[in-house]
Structures are given as C-alpha cells and as structure tokens.
Coordinates of C-alpha atoms in Angstrom, one line a residue:
M1364 CA -24.7 3.2 -24.6
K1365 CA -24.6 0.2 -22.5
R1366 CA -22.5 -1.1 -25.5
I1367 CA -20.6 1.4 -25.7
W1368 CA -19.5 1.8 -21.8
S1369 CA -18.8 -1.8 -22.5
F1370 CA -16.3 -1.0 -25.1
F1371 CA -14.5 1.5 -22.6
I1372 CA -14.8 -0.1 -19.6
V1373 CA -12.4 -3.9 -21.5
F1374 CA -10.6 -0.9 -23.6
A1375 CA -9.7 0.4 -20.1
T1376 CA -8.6 -2.7 -18.3
V1377 CA -6.4 -3.2 -21.9
M1378 CA -4.7 -0.3 -20.7
S1379 CA -4.5 -0.2 -17.5
L1380 CA -2.5 -3.7 -17.7
C1381 CA -0.1 -2.6 -19.6
A1382 CA 2.3 -0.5 -17.7
Q1383 CA 1.3 0.6 -14.3
P1384 CA 2.4 4.3 -13.5
K1385 CA 5.2 5.4 -11.7
H1386 CA 3.0 8.8 -9.9
E1387 CA -0.4 7.0 -8.7
L1388 CA -2.1 8.2 -4.9
R1389 CA -3.1 4.8 -3.4
A1390 CA -4.7 5.4 -0.2
V1391 CA -7.1 3.9 2.3
W1392 CA -9.3 5.4 5.1
L1393 CA -8.0 3.5 8.1
T1394 CA -10.9 4.1 10.8
T1395 CA -10.6 3.8 14.0
I1396 CA -14.6 4.7 15.3
G1397 CA -15.6 1.9 17.9
G1398 CA -12.4 0.1 16.8
L1399 CA -14.2 -0.5 13.6
D1400 CA -11.2 -0.9 11.7
F1401 CA -8.4 -0.9 14.4
P1402 CA -7.9 -1.5 17.1
S1403 CA -9.4 -4.9 18.2
T1404 CA -8.1 -4.5 21.9
Y1405 CA -7.6 -2.1 24.4
A1406 CA -4.6 -0.5 26.0
H1407 CA -4.6 -0.7 30.0
D1408 CA -1.1 -1.4 30.8
G1409 CA 2.0 -2.2 28.9
M1410 CA 0.5 -5.8 27.6
G1411 CA -2.1 -3.9 25.9
I1412 CA -0.3 -1.4 24.4
S1413 CA 1.7 -3.8 22.9
R1414 CA -1.0 -5.9 21.1
Q1415 CA -2.7 -2.3 20.1
Q1416 CA 1.2 -1.3 18.4
Q1417 CA 1.5 -4.8 17.1
E1418 CA -1.8 -5.2 15.7
L1419 CA -0.9 -1.6 13.4
C1420 CA 1.9 -2.7 12.0
Q1421 CA 0.6 -6.1 11.0
M1422 CA -2.3 -4.1 9.0
L1423 CA 0.0 -1.9 7.8
D1424 CA 2.5 -4.6 6.5
R1425 CA 0.1 -6.1 4.8
L1426 CA -1.0 -2.6 3.2
Q1427 CA 2.5 -1.9 2.3
A1428 CA 3.2 -5.7 0.5
I1429 CA 0.3 -4.4 -1.4
N1430 CA 1.5 -0.9 -2.3
V1431 CA -0.9 1.5 -0.7
N1432 CA 1.6 4.9 -0.3
T1433 CA -1.0 6.9 1.9
V1434 CA -2.8 6.3 4.9
L1435 CA -5.7 8.5 5.8
F1436 CA -6.0 7.8 10.2
H1437 CA -8.5 8.7 11.9
T1438 CA -7.1 11.2 14.1
R1439 CA -10.7 14.0 14.9
I1440 CA -12.9 11.2 15.2
R1441 CA -16.3 12.5 17.3
A1442 CA -14.6 15.5 18.7
T1443 CA -12.3 12.6 20.4
T1444 CA -8.9 12.7 19.6
S1445 CA -6.3 9.8 18.7
Y1446 CA -3.2 12.3 20.4
P1447 CA -3.2 14.3 23.2
S1448 CA -4.9 17.7 22.7
D1449 CA -5.1 20.6 24.6
I1450 CA -8.5 21.4 23.0
E1451 CA -10.7 17.4 22.9
P1452 CA -10.3 14.4 25.0
W1453 CA -9.1 11.5 24.1
A1454 CA -10.9 9.0 21.7
A1455 CA -12.7 5.6 24.3
C1456 CA -11.7 3.5 21.0
Y1457 CA -8.0 3.4 23.2
S1458 CA -8.7 3.0 26.4
G1459 CA -11.6 2.2 26.6
Q1460 CA -12.6 4.8 28.3
P1461 CA -13.8 8.4 26.5
G1462 CA -11.2 10.7 27.6
V1463 CA -8.4 8.6 29.2
W1464 CA -5.0 8.6 27.7
P1465 CA -4.4 4.4 26.5
G1466 CA -0.7 4.8 27.9
Y1467 CA 1.2 6.3 24.7
D1468 CA 1.2 8.5 21.8
V1469 CA -1.1 6.2 19.1
L1470 CA -0.9 8.7 16.4
Q1471 CA 2.6 9.7 16.3
F1472 CA 3.0 5.9 16.9
A1473 CA 1.1 5.6 13.6
I1474 CA 2.9 8.0 11.7
D1475 CA 6.1 6.5 13.1
E1476 CA 5.5 3.1 11.6
C1477 CA 4.0 5.1 8.4
H1478 CA 7.1 6.8 7.0
R1479 CA 9.5 3.5 8.4
R1480 CA 8.0 1.2 5.6
G1481 CA 7.8 4.3 3.5
M1482 CA 3.8 5.6 3.0
E1483 CA 2.5 9.5 3.9
L1484 CA 0.1 9.2 7.2
H1485 CA -2.3 12.1 6.2
A1486 CA -4.5 13.0 9.8
W1487 CA -8.2 12.5 8.5
V1488 CA -10.3 15.1 10.9
V1489 CA -13.8 14.8 10.8
T1490 CA -15.3 18.1 11.2
I1491 CA -19.0 19.0 11.9
P1492 CA -20.4 15.7 13.4
I1493 CA -19.5 15.4 16.9
G1494 CA -21.1 12.5 18.3
K1495 CA -24.5 11.6 21.0
W1496 CA -25.5 14.5 22.6
N1497 CA -24.5 13.7 26.0
E1498 CA -21.2 11.6 24.7
T1499 CA -17.8 12.8 25.9
G1500 CA -16.6 14.8 23.6
C1501 CA -19.9 16.9 22.4
Q1502 CA -20.6 17.3 26.2
Q1503 CA -17.6 18.5 26.7
L1504 CA -18.0 21.3 23.5
R1505 CA -21.3 22.2 24.9
R1506 CA -19.6 23.7 27.8
H1507 CA -16.9 26.0 26.4
H1508 CA -18.7 26.5 22.9
P1509 CA -22.4 25.8 23.0
S1510 CA -23.3 28.6 20.4
M1511 CA -20.7 26.6 17.9
L1512 CA -23.9 22.9 18.4
R1513 CA -26.7 22.3 17.3
R1514 CA -28.9 19.2 18.5
I1515 CA -30.9 17.3 16.0
G1516 CA -32.1 14.5 17.3
E1517 CA -29.9 12.7 19.1
E1518 CA -26.9 13.4 17.3
G1519 CA -25.0 16.9 17.8
F1520 CA -23.3 18.4 15.0
M1521 CA -21.2 21.7 14.9
N1522 CA -22.9 24.8 13.0
P1523 CA -20.8 25.7 9.8
E1524 CA -23.6 28.9 9.8
Q1525 CA -21.8 30.4 13.5
P1526 CA -18.4 32.2 12.6
Q1527 CA -16.6 30.6 15.1
T1528 CA -16.5 27.1 13.3
A1529 CA -14.1 27.5 11.1
D1530 CA -11.7 29.3 13.7
Y1531 CA -12.4 26.8 16.3
L1532 CA -11.4 23.5 13.1
A1533 CA -8.9 25.3 12.2
N1534 CA -7.7 25.1 16.0
I1535 CA -7.8 21.2 15.5
C1536 CA -6.2 21.2 12.1
G1537 CA -3.5 24.1 12.9
E1538 CA -2.4 21.4 16.4
I1539 CA -2.1 18.6 15.1
T1540 CA -0.1 19.7 11.5
R1541 CA 2.2 21.7 14.1
R1542 CA 2.7 19.0 16.5
Y1543 CA 3.1 16.0 14.6
D1544 CA 4.9 15.2 10.6
I1545 CA 2.3 14.2 9.2
D1546 CA 1.8 14.3 5.5
G1547 CA -1.5 15.6 5.1
I1548 CA -4.5 17.0 6.4
H1549 CA -7.7 15.1 5.6
L1550 CA -11.1 16.7 5.6
D1551 CA -14.6 14.9 6.2
Y1552 CA -17.6 15.5 7.0
I1553 CA -17.1 19.0 5.3
R1554 CA -20.5 19.8 4.4
Y1555 CA -24.0 20.3 5.6
P1556 CA -25.4 17.4 7.5
E1557 CA -28.4 14.6 5.3
Q1558 CA -30.1 15.4 8.8
W1559 CA -30.1 19.7 7.6
P1560 CA -33.6 20.4 7.0
L1561 CA -33.4 21.3 3.3
A1562 CA -32.0 25.1 1.6
K1563 CA -35.1 26.3 0.2
S1564 CA -33.9 28.1 -3.1
S1565 CA -30.8 28.4 -4.8
Q1566 CA -29.9 31.5 -3.2
E1567 CA -29.9 29.2 0.0
R1568 CA -27.9 26.9 -1.8
A1569 CA -25.1 29.8 -2.6
V1570 CA -24.7 31.2 1.2
R1571 CA -24.5 27.3 2.9
R1572 CA -22.0 27.0 -0.4
R1573 CA -20.2 30.1 1.1
H1574 CA -20.2 28.7 4.8
I1575 CA -19.0 25.6 4.6
T1576 CA -16.1 27.6 2.0
R1577 CA -15.5 29.9 4.8
I1578 CA -14.3 27.0 6.9
V1579 CA -12.1 25.0 3.7
E1580 CA -10.3 28.8 3.4
R1581 CA -9.8 29.0 7.4
I1582 CA -8.7 25.2 8.1
H1583 CA -5.8 25.6 4.7
N1584 CA -4.7 29.1 5.8
E1585 CA -3.6 27.5 9.3
V1586 CA -1.8 24.9 7.8
K1587 CA 0.2 26.0 5.0
R1588 CA 0.3 29.1 6.7
L1589 CA 2.5 25.8 9.0
K1590 CA 4.1 23.3 7.1
P1591 CA 3.2 24.7 3.0
W1592 CA 4.3 21.1 2.1
V1593 CA 1.5 19.3 4.1
K1594 CA -1.8 17.9 1.8
L1595 CA -4.8 19.7 3.2
S1596 CA -7.5 17.5 0.9
C1597 CA -11.4 15.7 1.3
S1598 CA -13.9 13.2 1.2
P1599 CA -17.1 15.2 -0.9
V1600 CA -19.7 12.8 -1.1
G1601 CA -18.9 10.7 -4.5
K1602 CA -21.8 11.9 -7.0
Y1603 CA -20.7 16.4 -7.8
D1604 CA -23.4 17.1 -10.0
D1605 CA -26.3 15.7 -11.9
L1606 CA -24.4 15.9 -15.6
S1607 CA -26.4 16.5 -19.0
R1608 CA -26.8 12.7 -19.9
Y1609 CA -27.0 11.3 -15.6
S1610 CA -28.7 12.2 -12.9
A1611 CA -26.9 11.8 -10.0
K1612 CA -30.3 11.0 -8.4
G1613 CA -31.1 13.5 -6.1
W1614 CA -27.6 13.1 -3.5
T1615 CA -24.5 15.4 -5.3
A1616 CA -21.6 17.1 -3.1
Y1617 CA -22.5 20.7 -4.9
T1618 CA -26.3 20.7 -5.1
R1619 CA -26.8 19.0 -1.8
V1620 CA -25.2 19.1 0.7
S1621 CA -23.1 22.4 -0.6
Q1622 CA -19.7 20.6 -1.1
E1623 CA -17.6 23.5 -3.8
A1624 CA -15.5 20.5 -3.6
Q1625 CA -13.8 20.7 -7.8
N1626 CA -13.5 24.8 -6.5
W1627 CA -11.9 24.3 -4.4
L1628 CA -8.6 22.2 -6.1
R1629 CA -9.7 25.2 -8.7
D1630 CA -9.0 27.9 -6.2
G1631 CA -5.9 26.4 -4.7
L1632 CA -7.8 25.6 -1.4
M1633 CA -7.1 21.5 -1.8
D1634 CA -4.4 19.2 -2.9
Q1635 CA -6.1 16.2 -3.3
L1636 CA -9.5 14.8 -3.9
Y1637 CA -11.4 11.5 -2.4
P1638 CA -14.5 11.7 -3.7
M1639 CA -16.4 9.3 -2.0
M1640 CA -17.9 6.6 -5.1
Y1641 CA -19.8 3.8 -3.2
F1642 CA -21.7 3.3 -6.0
A1643 CA -22.1 0.5 -9.0
G1644 CA -22.6 0.8 -13.5
N1645 CA -23.8 4.4 -14.4
Q1646 CA -23.6 6.3 -10.7
F1647 CA -19.9 5.7 -11.3
F1648 CA -18.2 5.7 -14.3
P1649 CA -20.0 9.0 -15.9
F1650 CA -19.2 10.8 -12.8
A1651 CA -16.0 9.5 -12.4
I1652 CA -15.0 11.4 -15.9
D1653 CA -16.8 14.2 -14.4
W1654 CA -13.6 14.4 -11.4
A1655 CA -11.1 13.9 -13.5
E1656 CA -11.9 16.1 -16.2
H1657 CA -11.8 18.6 -13.3
A1658 CA -8.8 17.5 -11.4
E1659 CA -7.1 21.2 -12.6
G1660 CA -3.9 19.2 -12.4
R1661 CA -4.3 17.9 -9.2
S1662 CA -4.3 14.7 -7.3
V1663 CA -8.3 13.1 -7.1
A1664 CA -8.2 9.2 -5.7
A1665 CA -12.4 7.9 -6.3
G1666 CA -12.9 6.1 -3.0
L1667 CA -14.1 2.7 -3.8
G1668 CA -16.7 1.0 -1.9
I1669 CA -14.6 -2.2 -1.3
Y1670 CA -17.9 -3.9 2.0
Q1671 CA -19.8 -3.4 -1.3
L1672 CA -18.4 -7.0 -1.9
H1673 CA -19.9 -7.5 1.5
P1674 CA -22.5 -10.3 1.0
K1675 CA -23.7 -8.0 4.8
E1676 CA -23.7 -4.9 2.2
R1677 CA -24.2 -4.8 -1.4
N1678 CA -22.6 -8.5 -2.0
W1679 CA -21.3 -6.9 -5.2
Q1680 CA -18.9 -9.7 -7.3
L1681 CA -15.5 -9.1 -7.4
G1682 CA -15.4 -7.9 -11.0
E1683 CA -18.0 -4.5 -10.1
V1684 CA -14.2 -3.7 -8.2
K1685 CA -11.9 -4.9 -10.7
R1686 CA -13.3 -2.4 -13.6
Q1687 CA -13.4 0.7 -11.6
L1688 CA -10.1 0.1 -10.2
N1689 CA -9.1 0.2 -14.3
V1690 CA -11.7 2.6 -15.5
S1691 CA -10.0 5.2 -12.7
R1692 CA -7.0 4.2 -14.0
S1693 CA -7.4 4.9 -16.8
L1694 CA -8.3 8.4 -16.3
G1695 CA -5.2 9.5 -14.5
M1696 CA -7.3 8.6 -11.2
G1697 CA -6.1 7.3 -8.3
H1698 CA -7.7 5.4 -6.0
C1699 CA -8.5 5.0 -2.0
Y1700 CA -10.2 2.0 -0.3
F1701 CA -13.0 2.3 2.2
R1702 CA -12.6 0.9 4.5
A1703 CA -9.3 -1.2 5.4
K1704 CA -10.9 -4.2 7.6
F1705 CA -12.9 -5.5 3.8
L1706 CA -9.1 -4.6 2.5
L1707 CA -7.1 -7.2 4.5
D1708 CA -9.5 -9.4 5.2
N1709 CA -9.8 -9.9 2.0
V1710 CA -13.0 -10.1 0.5
K1711 CA -14.3 -11.5 -2.6
G1712 CA -10.5 -11.9 -3.2
I1713 CA -9.6 -7.9 -3.2
Y1714 CA -6.5 -7.9 -1.4
D1715 CA -5.5 -10.8 -3.3
Y1716 CA -6.4 -9.4 -6.8
M1717 CA -4.1 -6.0 -5.7
R1718 CA -1.1 -7.5 -5.6
H1719 CA -1.6 -8.4 -8.5
F1720 CA -3.2 -4.7 -9.8
D1721 CA -0.5 -2.3 -8.5
N1722 CA 2.4 -4.8 -7.6
H1723 CA 5.3 -1.9 -8.4
P1724 CA 5.5 1.1 -6.1
A1725 CA 4.3 3.8 -7.0
L1726 CA 5.5 7.3 -6.3
I1727 CA 2.8 9.8 -4.9
P1728 CA 2.3 12.6 -7.4
P1729 CA 4.0 15.6 -6.7
M1730 CA 3.2 19.2 -5.5
T1731 CA 4.3 20.8 -8.5
W1732 CA 1.4 23.9 -7.8
A1733 CA 3.4 24.8 -4.6
S1734 CA 7.0 24.5 -5.7
S1735 CA 8.9 22.1 -8.5
I1736 CA 12.1 22.9 -8.6
P1737 CA 13.6 19.1 -7.7
P1738 CA 15.8 18.0 -4.9
T1739 CA 20.0 18.2 -6.1
P1740 CA 20.9 14.4 -7.2
P1741 CA 23.1 12.9 -4.2
A1742 CA 26.2 14.0 -5.1
T1743 CA 27.6 9.4 -4.6
I1744 CA 26.6 6.5 -4.5
D1745 CA 28.5 3.5 -3.7
V1746 CA 27.6 -0.2 -4.2
K1747 CA 29.6 -3.0 -1.8
R1748 CA 29.2 -6.5 -3.2
S1749 CA 29.6 -9.3 -0.7
T1750 CA 28.4 -12.8 -0.5
Q1751 CA 25.5 -12.6 1.5
G1752 CA 23.8 -9.2 -0.7
D1753 CA 24.7 -5.7 -1.7
H1754 CA 25.0 -2.1 0.3
V1755 CA 24.3 0.6 -1.7
S1756 CA 25.1 4.4 0.3
W1757 CA 25.2 7.8 -0.9
S1758 CA 25.9 11.1 0.2
G1759 CA 22.7 13.6 1.1
A1760 CA 21.9 15.8 -1.5
R1761 CA 20.6 19.3 -1.1
D1762 CA 16.3 20.3 -1.1
N1763 CA 15.9 23.6 -2.8
S1764 CA 12.1 23.5 -1.4
N1765 CA 13.1 24.9 2.0
G1766 CA 11.8 21.7 3.9
P1767 CA 12.8 19.8 6.9
Y1768 CA 14.8 17.4 5.5
L1769 CA 14.8 14.8 2.3
L1770 CA 13.9 11.6 0.9
Y1771 CA 15.1 9.3 -1.2
N1772 CA 14.1 6.2 -3.7
I1773 CA 16.4 3.4 -4.6
Y1774 CA 15.5 1.8 -8.1
A1775 CA 17.1 -1.2 -9.4
S1776 CA 17.3 -3.4 -12.3
T1777 CA 19.9 -6.1 -14.1
G1778 CA 20.8 -3.0 -17.1
E1779 CA 22.2 -0.6 -17.0
P1780 CA 21.8 2.2 -16.7
V1781 CA 18.8 1.5 -14.8
D1782 CA 15.4 3.4 -16.0
V1783 CA 14.1 5.5 -13.4
S1784 CA 11.4 6.2 -15.1
K1785 CA 9.9 2.6 -14.7
A1786 CA 7.6 1.5 -11.3
E1787 CA 9.1 -1.9 -11.7
N1788 CA 12.5 -0.6 -11.0
L1789 CA 11.8 0.7 -7.6
I1790 CA 12.6 -1.0 -4.8
A1791 CA 12.3 1.8 -1.9
T1792 CA 10.6 4.5 -1.9
R1793 CA 10.4 7.7 1.0
Y1794 CA 13.4 6.4 1.9
R1795 CA 15.2 8.3 5.0
Q1796 CA 18.6 6.5 5.1
H1797 CA 21.5 6.9 3.5
H1798 CA 21.9 3.1 2.9
I1799 CA 20.7 -0.1 2.3
T1800 CA 21.5 -3.3 2.4
L1801 CA 19.8 -5.9 0.0
R1802 CA 19.9 -9.4 0.9
R1803 CA 21.5 -11.6 -2.3
T1804 CA 23.0 -15.0 -3.5
A1805 CA 24.9 -15.5 -5.3
D1806 CA 23.2 -17.4 -8.1
K1807 CA 21.3 -14.1 -8.3
P1808 CA 21.5 -11.8 -11.4
L1809 CA 24.5 -8.5 -11.2
L1810 CA 21.4 -5.4 -9.7
H1811 CA 22.4 -1.7 -11.0
Y1812 CA 21.4 1.0 -8.7
A1813 CA 20.2 4.5 -9.4
V1814 CA 19.4 6.7 -5.6
T1815 CA 16.9 10.4 -6.7
A1816 CA 16.2 12.2 -4.0
L1817 CA 12.5 13.5 -3.1
D1818 CA 11.5 16.7 -1.2
R1819 CA 8.1 17.2 0.9
Y1820 CA 6.1 18.4 -2.0
G1821 CA 6.9 15.2 -3.5
N1822 CA 9.9 16.4 -6.6
E1823 CA 11.9 14.3 -7.1
S1824 CA 15.5 14.8 -8.1
A1825 CA 17.7 13.8 -12.0
P1826 CA 19.4 10.4 -10.6
I1827 CA 23.2 9.3 -9.6
R1828 CA 23.8 5.9 -10.7
S1829 CA 25.9 3.3 -9.4
H1830 CA 27.2 2.8 -13.3
E1831 CA 28.8 5.9 -12.7
V1832 CA 31.1 4.8 -10.5
K1833 CA 34.9 4.7 -11.4
H1834 CA 36.8 1.8 -10.8
E1835 CA 38.6 3.0 -8.6
G1836 CA 36.4 3.1 -6.6
Q1837 CA 36.2 7.2 -6.1
P1838 CA 32.1 7.8 -7.1
Y1839 CA 31.0 9.2 -9.6
R1840 CA 30.2 13.2 -8.5
T1841 CA 26.9 15.2 -10.7
A1842 CA 27.8 18.2 -12.2
L1843 CA 25.2 20.8 -13.0
L1844 CA 25.2 22.9 -15.7
T1845 CA 26.1 26.4 -15.0
N1846 CA 22.8 29.1 -16.2
D1847 CA 21.7 32.6 -15.3
G1848 CA 17.8 32.0 -15.8
R1849 CA 17.9 32.7 -19.4
T1850 CA 20.8 31.3 -21.0
L1851 CA 22.8 28.2 -21.0
A1852 CA 26.6 28.2 -21.6
L1853 CA 28.5 25.2 -22.8
P1854 CA 32.1 24.4 -23.7
P1855 CA 32.8 24.0 -28.0
V1856 CA 31.2 20.4 -28.9
S1857 CA 34.3 18.0 -29.3
R1858 CA 34.6 16.4 -33.2
L1859 CA 33.8 13.0 -30.8
L1860 CA 30.9 14.1 -30.1
D1861 CA 29.7 15.5 -33.8
A1862 CA 26.4 17.0 -31.8
Q1863 CA 23.5 18.5 -34.5
R1864 CA 21.0 19.7 -32.3
L1865 CA 20.7 19.9 -28.3
V1866 CA 17.2 18.2 -26.9
V1867 CA 15.9 19.3 -23.2
S1868 CA 13.8 17.2 -21.1
D1869 CA 11.9 17.6 -18.2
L1870 CA 12.7 14.7 -15.3
Q1871 CA 9.7 12.8 -16.3
G1872 CA 11.2 12.0 -19.9
R1873 CA 8.8 15.1 -22.4
A1874 CA 10.9 16.9 -24.9
V1875 CA 10.5 20.2 -24.0
Q1876 CA 13.4 22.2 -25.8
S1877 CA 15.1 21.5 -29.3
N1878 CA 17.1 23.7 -31.2
P1879 CA 20.7 22.9 -32.9
Y1880 CA 24.1 22.9 -31.8
C1881 CA 25.4 26.5 -29.7
Q1882 CA 27.0 27.5 -27.3
N1883 CA 24.6 29.8 -25.4
V1884 CA 21.4 27.5 -25.6
D1885 CA 17.9 30.5 -24.9
I1886 CA 16.0 28.9 -22.3
S1887 CA 14.5 32.1 -21.2
T1888 CA 11.0 30.4 -21.9
L1889 CA 11.0 26.9 -19.8
P1890 CA 9.4 27.5 -16.3
E1891 CA 12.0 27.4 -13.1
G1892 CA 12.6 23.5 -12.6
M1893 CA 15.3 20.8 -13.1
Y1894 CA 15.9 19.9 -16.7
L1895 CA 18.6 16.9 -19.2
L1896 CA 20.4 18.9 -21.7
T1897 CA 21.4 16.3 -24.4
A1898 CA 22.9 16.7 -27.9
V1899 CA 22.3 14.0 -30.9
N1900 CA 24.6 13.9 -33.6
R1901 CA 24.0 13.1 -37.1
R1902 CA 22.8 9.8 -37.3
G1903 CA 20.3 10.3 -34.3
H1904 CA 22.9 8.8 -31.4
S1905 CA 22.4 10.5 -28.0
H1906 CA 24.3 12.2 -25.2
R1907 CA 23.8 13.1 -22.3
L1908 CA 25.3 15.9 -21.6
G1909 CA 24.1 17.5 -18.2
H1910 CA 21.3 18.6 -15.6
F1911 CA 20.9 22.3 -15.1
I1912 CA 18.1 24.1 -12.6
I1913 CA 16.2 27.4 -13.5
R1914 CA 15.9 29.8 -10.9
R1915 CA 15.2 33.6 -11.3
K1916 CA 15.2 35.6 -9.3
T1917 CA 12.3 38.4 -8.2
T1918 CA 12.6 42.1 -7.8
H1919 CA 10.4 43.6 -5.3

C-alpha cells in the first residue's frame, strides 16, 4: 500500500506541474483573534489607523503576488466583531479594548482592498464558541440571551440544541450580508465542541446532527434570501468519517462532532467546503480522496496545516506540504492555508514555493448550480499603443444573472487569437473598471488582448479579442446568433465555407453536440447557457460562426 501511495504522489506531482488549472480555489484564513495574523498594533488615533491599514495592504499585496484569490477574513471572532454591529460589540484586537471602535470600519476596508486586488473576501464567522465566560462578548450574550448559552469550565458556548441559536446566528450572518459587498459567509466551528459530553448512542448522534444542520439551514436561507450570489461555506473537521481501509483515529466530522458537511453539499446548503486537513501521510491522502469524491460538483479546498512546518509545532519538512498540494490539485481540489502568518513568514520556504506552484492566476470556480447563464461579451474593445505601453479599453457587457454588477478578466498573449482557456494568459481577474494600462517598452514583443465579463456567480462570458478590431479603427461588435430555445436558425452556407458539420461547444471548449450542416439546428436537448457554434469543412478546417445563448421561458 505504501508503494501505491508513493506512485500516486509522484504521478500527481508530475500532472500538477504540467499545467495549472484556469479555475482553482486558492484561499487563506486571515486570523484576527489576539492579532495572530493581523493587526500587530492597536489603533488609538489616525496614525494607529494608518499603521493597521498599511499592514493589511502589505499582507494582501504579498498574497496577491502568489495568486491567492480568496481571503477568509475573521469577522465574528468570539461574539465580537470586525465591523460596527448592532448585535455584538467590537473585538478588542483592533483598539486594544473590548467593545471600543478602532476609528474605522475594518471589514469595509478589508473588502475594498481585496476587491481592488481581484480577490474575493468571505466573512469568517465563528459560530458556537463565544470566548471566556467573563469576557465582553460572552457577558453581553449572557445579559440578553442567557437561555442560548452553556458554560463548560471557563469557556462559553452557544447551545446548538436551543432553537433560538439558529435564529441568532442567522441574524448575525444576515447583518453582514445585508450591509457589505461580501463574496461569501464562511462558518467556522459549526459543530459540537470537543468539550461537550460524548453522545452515548447512534440515536443521540443523529439528533445532534439535526441540531447543527438546522443552524446551517437557517443561515443558508437568510443569506441566499438577501444575496443569492454570496457563497456559503464552512470548515469541517478534516476527516469526514472512518474509511473502509483507514481509521480517522476517533476525530471525525460526522460521528464525533455532528457535521454532515458532505450532505450539506449534496443538499445545496453549502457552495464550498474547506476541510481542516492538518494531518500528514495516510491521515491526509485517503481522506482528501474522500472529500473529492463527495464534492457533488461544488468547490472543495483542502485546508493545509502549514503551521505544522514551524519548529515549535510538528516541524514538518516542506516536502510534506508539497505532496499535499500536488495531490489536492490532481484531485481537482483547491487549497487553503492555515494560516496567513506562517505563509507570509515563509516558514521552511513555503511562500517561495507557492510563487512557483501558483505562478499564474486562477479564477474561482463558478456557482453553476445557482446560475449558469453567463453574461454577454463586452461589445467593443480598443487598444491604444504608445512608447509607454498599451491602454486597453472596452465597453460594458450585459448581466444575465440579475447580480449587482459585472467584473472583467483580461488576457494577453504574443500570439493571436488569445487563448482564454489558458491560465498563463490571464493578466487581471475580477477587474472592476472598463480600462487598464500596461506599461511596456518598445523592445517587448507586441501583445494581443482579450476581455471577458464575469458575473457574481463566477460565470464567464465569451471573449472579445483585440485582433478582431477593424483596421480603420472601428471596433468589432460581437453579434449573438438567434434562437428560440429549441432551434437555432442559420443563413445558407457559402461556397467558400464549404461546411459539412456543425459543432456546438461550451465556453470551456468541450464539444457538446455535433451534426451535419443544416439551416435549422436542433438545440432542444442542450441545457440553458452560452455556447459557441463552429463549422467544419471537408478538410477538417474549422470556422467560428458565433455564440448563442439558450433561454427558455417557464410557464406557471
């Protein structure tokens, strides 16, 4: 068995280094409790605020440099917050005093700075633990909601068995979702605490799982009611349950702490999972396969315990994390670092390695289960070249998802047409403006550009490319082929085209339908979405005819 694993790891390493995926979840937990990751100083005045903000910006710059695309930002900490809440007091880590405003809205600042760098920000909400029994957050809850709480030793916990706990946590998540342009709500410790007495029977364990799932359902319904594009995720215990050939050694999400996390994916209650897989060897690899096999088409990122590299922890060698990264990628999983400080401190060279491993940007996998029709492409693109560089501008696109706004991805390559399926051609992601300037000197090769639109669900439009600009300076305008949801009507084929077959492909370039050329193409069996139609002639040469969107009216 050890030999099989060694072969698999070597194979995964080779495969993961061949080509980096265009879509991959790359995240980091950014911890604020006690200033573990941030902030390292308190904010008492304008200078203190500036120091904190500069520190966060420097951290985000370095995360952007290794192509992290998702920041899980500590937002509800221990019944205390990183924003001015109407429900709970400020966390002490910002001002140095519990319940005291640090002089700025930390969460809003973090959101703005993440978005400026093309990153998503997910509000990290610690659910059940509420800190020391006599500390500020727990004290306030004791005054207003004593029946929800339970004391174990010196620690306070929200009682998952009390129905009002689900409502209270849903109100917290709803407040964050309603007020802020977040990209996700990330639930931590959504489980029974290890301090809780062990369940004595399978029936009692099933009841506990229903209590936790009820909380998840209540939060899911509130978040999706307000903003359906906001992702809901959690960080379950890293081993879901014992496997047929590998024991989890007693510490499992499903049996021990009542987390039905794989069922939450299956039942549509979660969009992403970040299992805390802070283990090595056969306590990591078989359980990673288990998570990947139960992803249900949704996003799972292996939570990597990079803190274990530190000499004061397990003193892992870097090779252990390298193997975990390679296997995770080969399984189609993303990766998430616990935690930011160990990554940015470059413990055992982990930051330097990630410059190599993730040296191209990646898009966050789209939420096609929530919305699958992509935006229309930008209608026009214009490139102005000068001795200083290239200025690329484009017109807006149309959103088909009813989201609040569109984002844009920019691609570039020396060859044309620009291949938007390759991660190495991405130069900017989740861009908000309609123009970008790239400083380039005359000795650099000429670049060609492509721009796509991206909705809040992560659906990407077809591209508009700079080589399609007409010589007289008038931009090329993309026209969609028309259809009624069942039939796609085409003009008569020209003799020059000499088309024999028509191929329909999705936006990832996969052929989904092929049939002999005809003027009325049957598309009734294709699901709603955007497609590319290509004609293939007798010699096998292809010619792009255009894109089309399938929408079907529903009857009530």
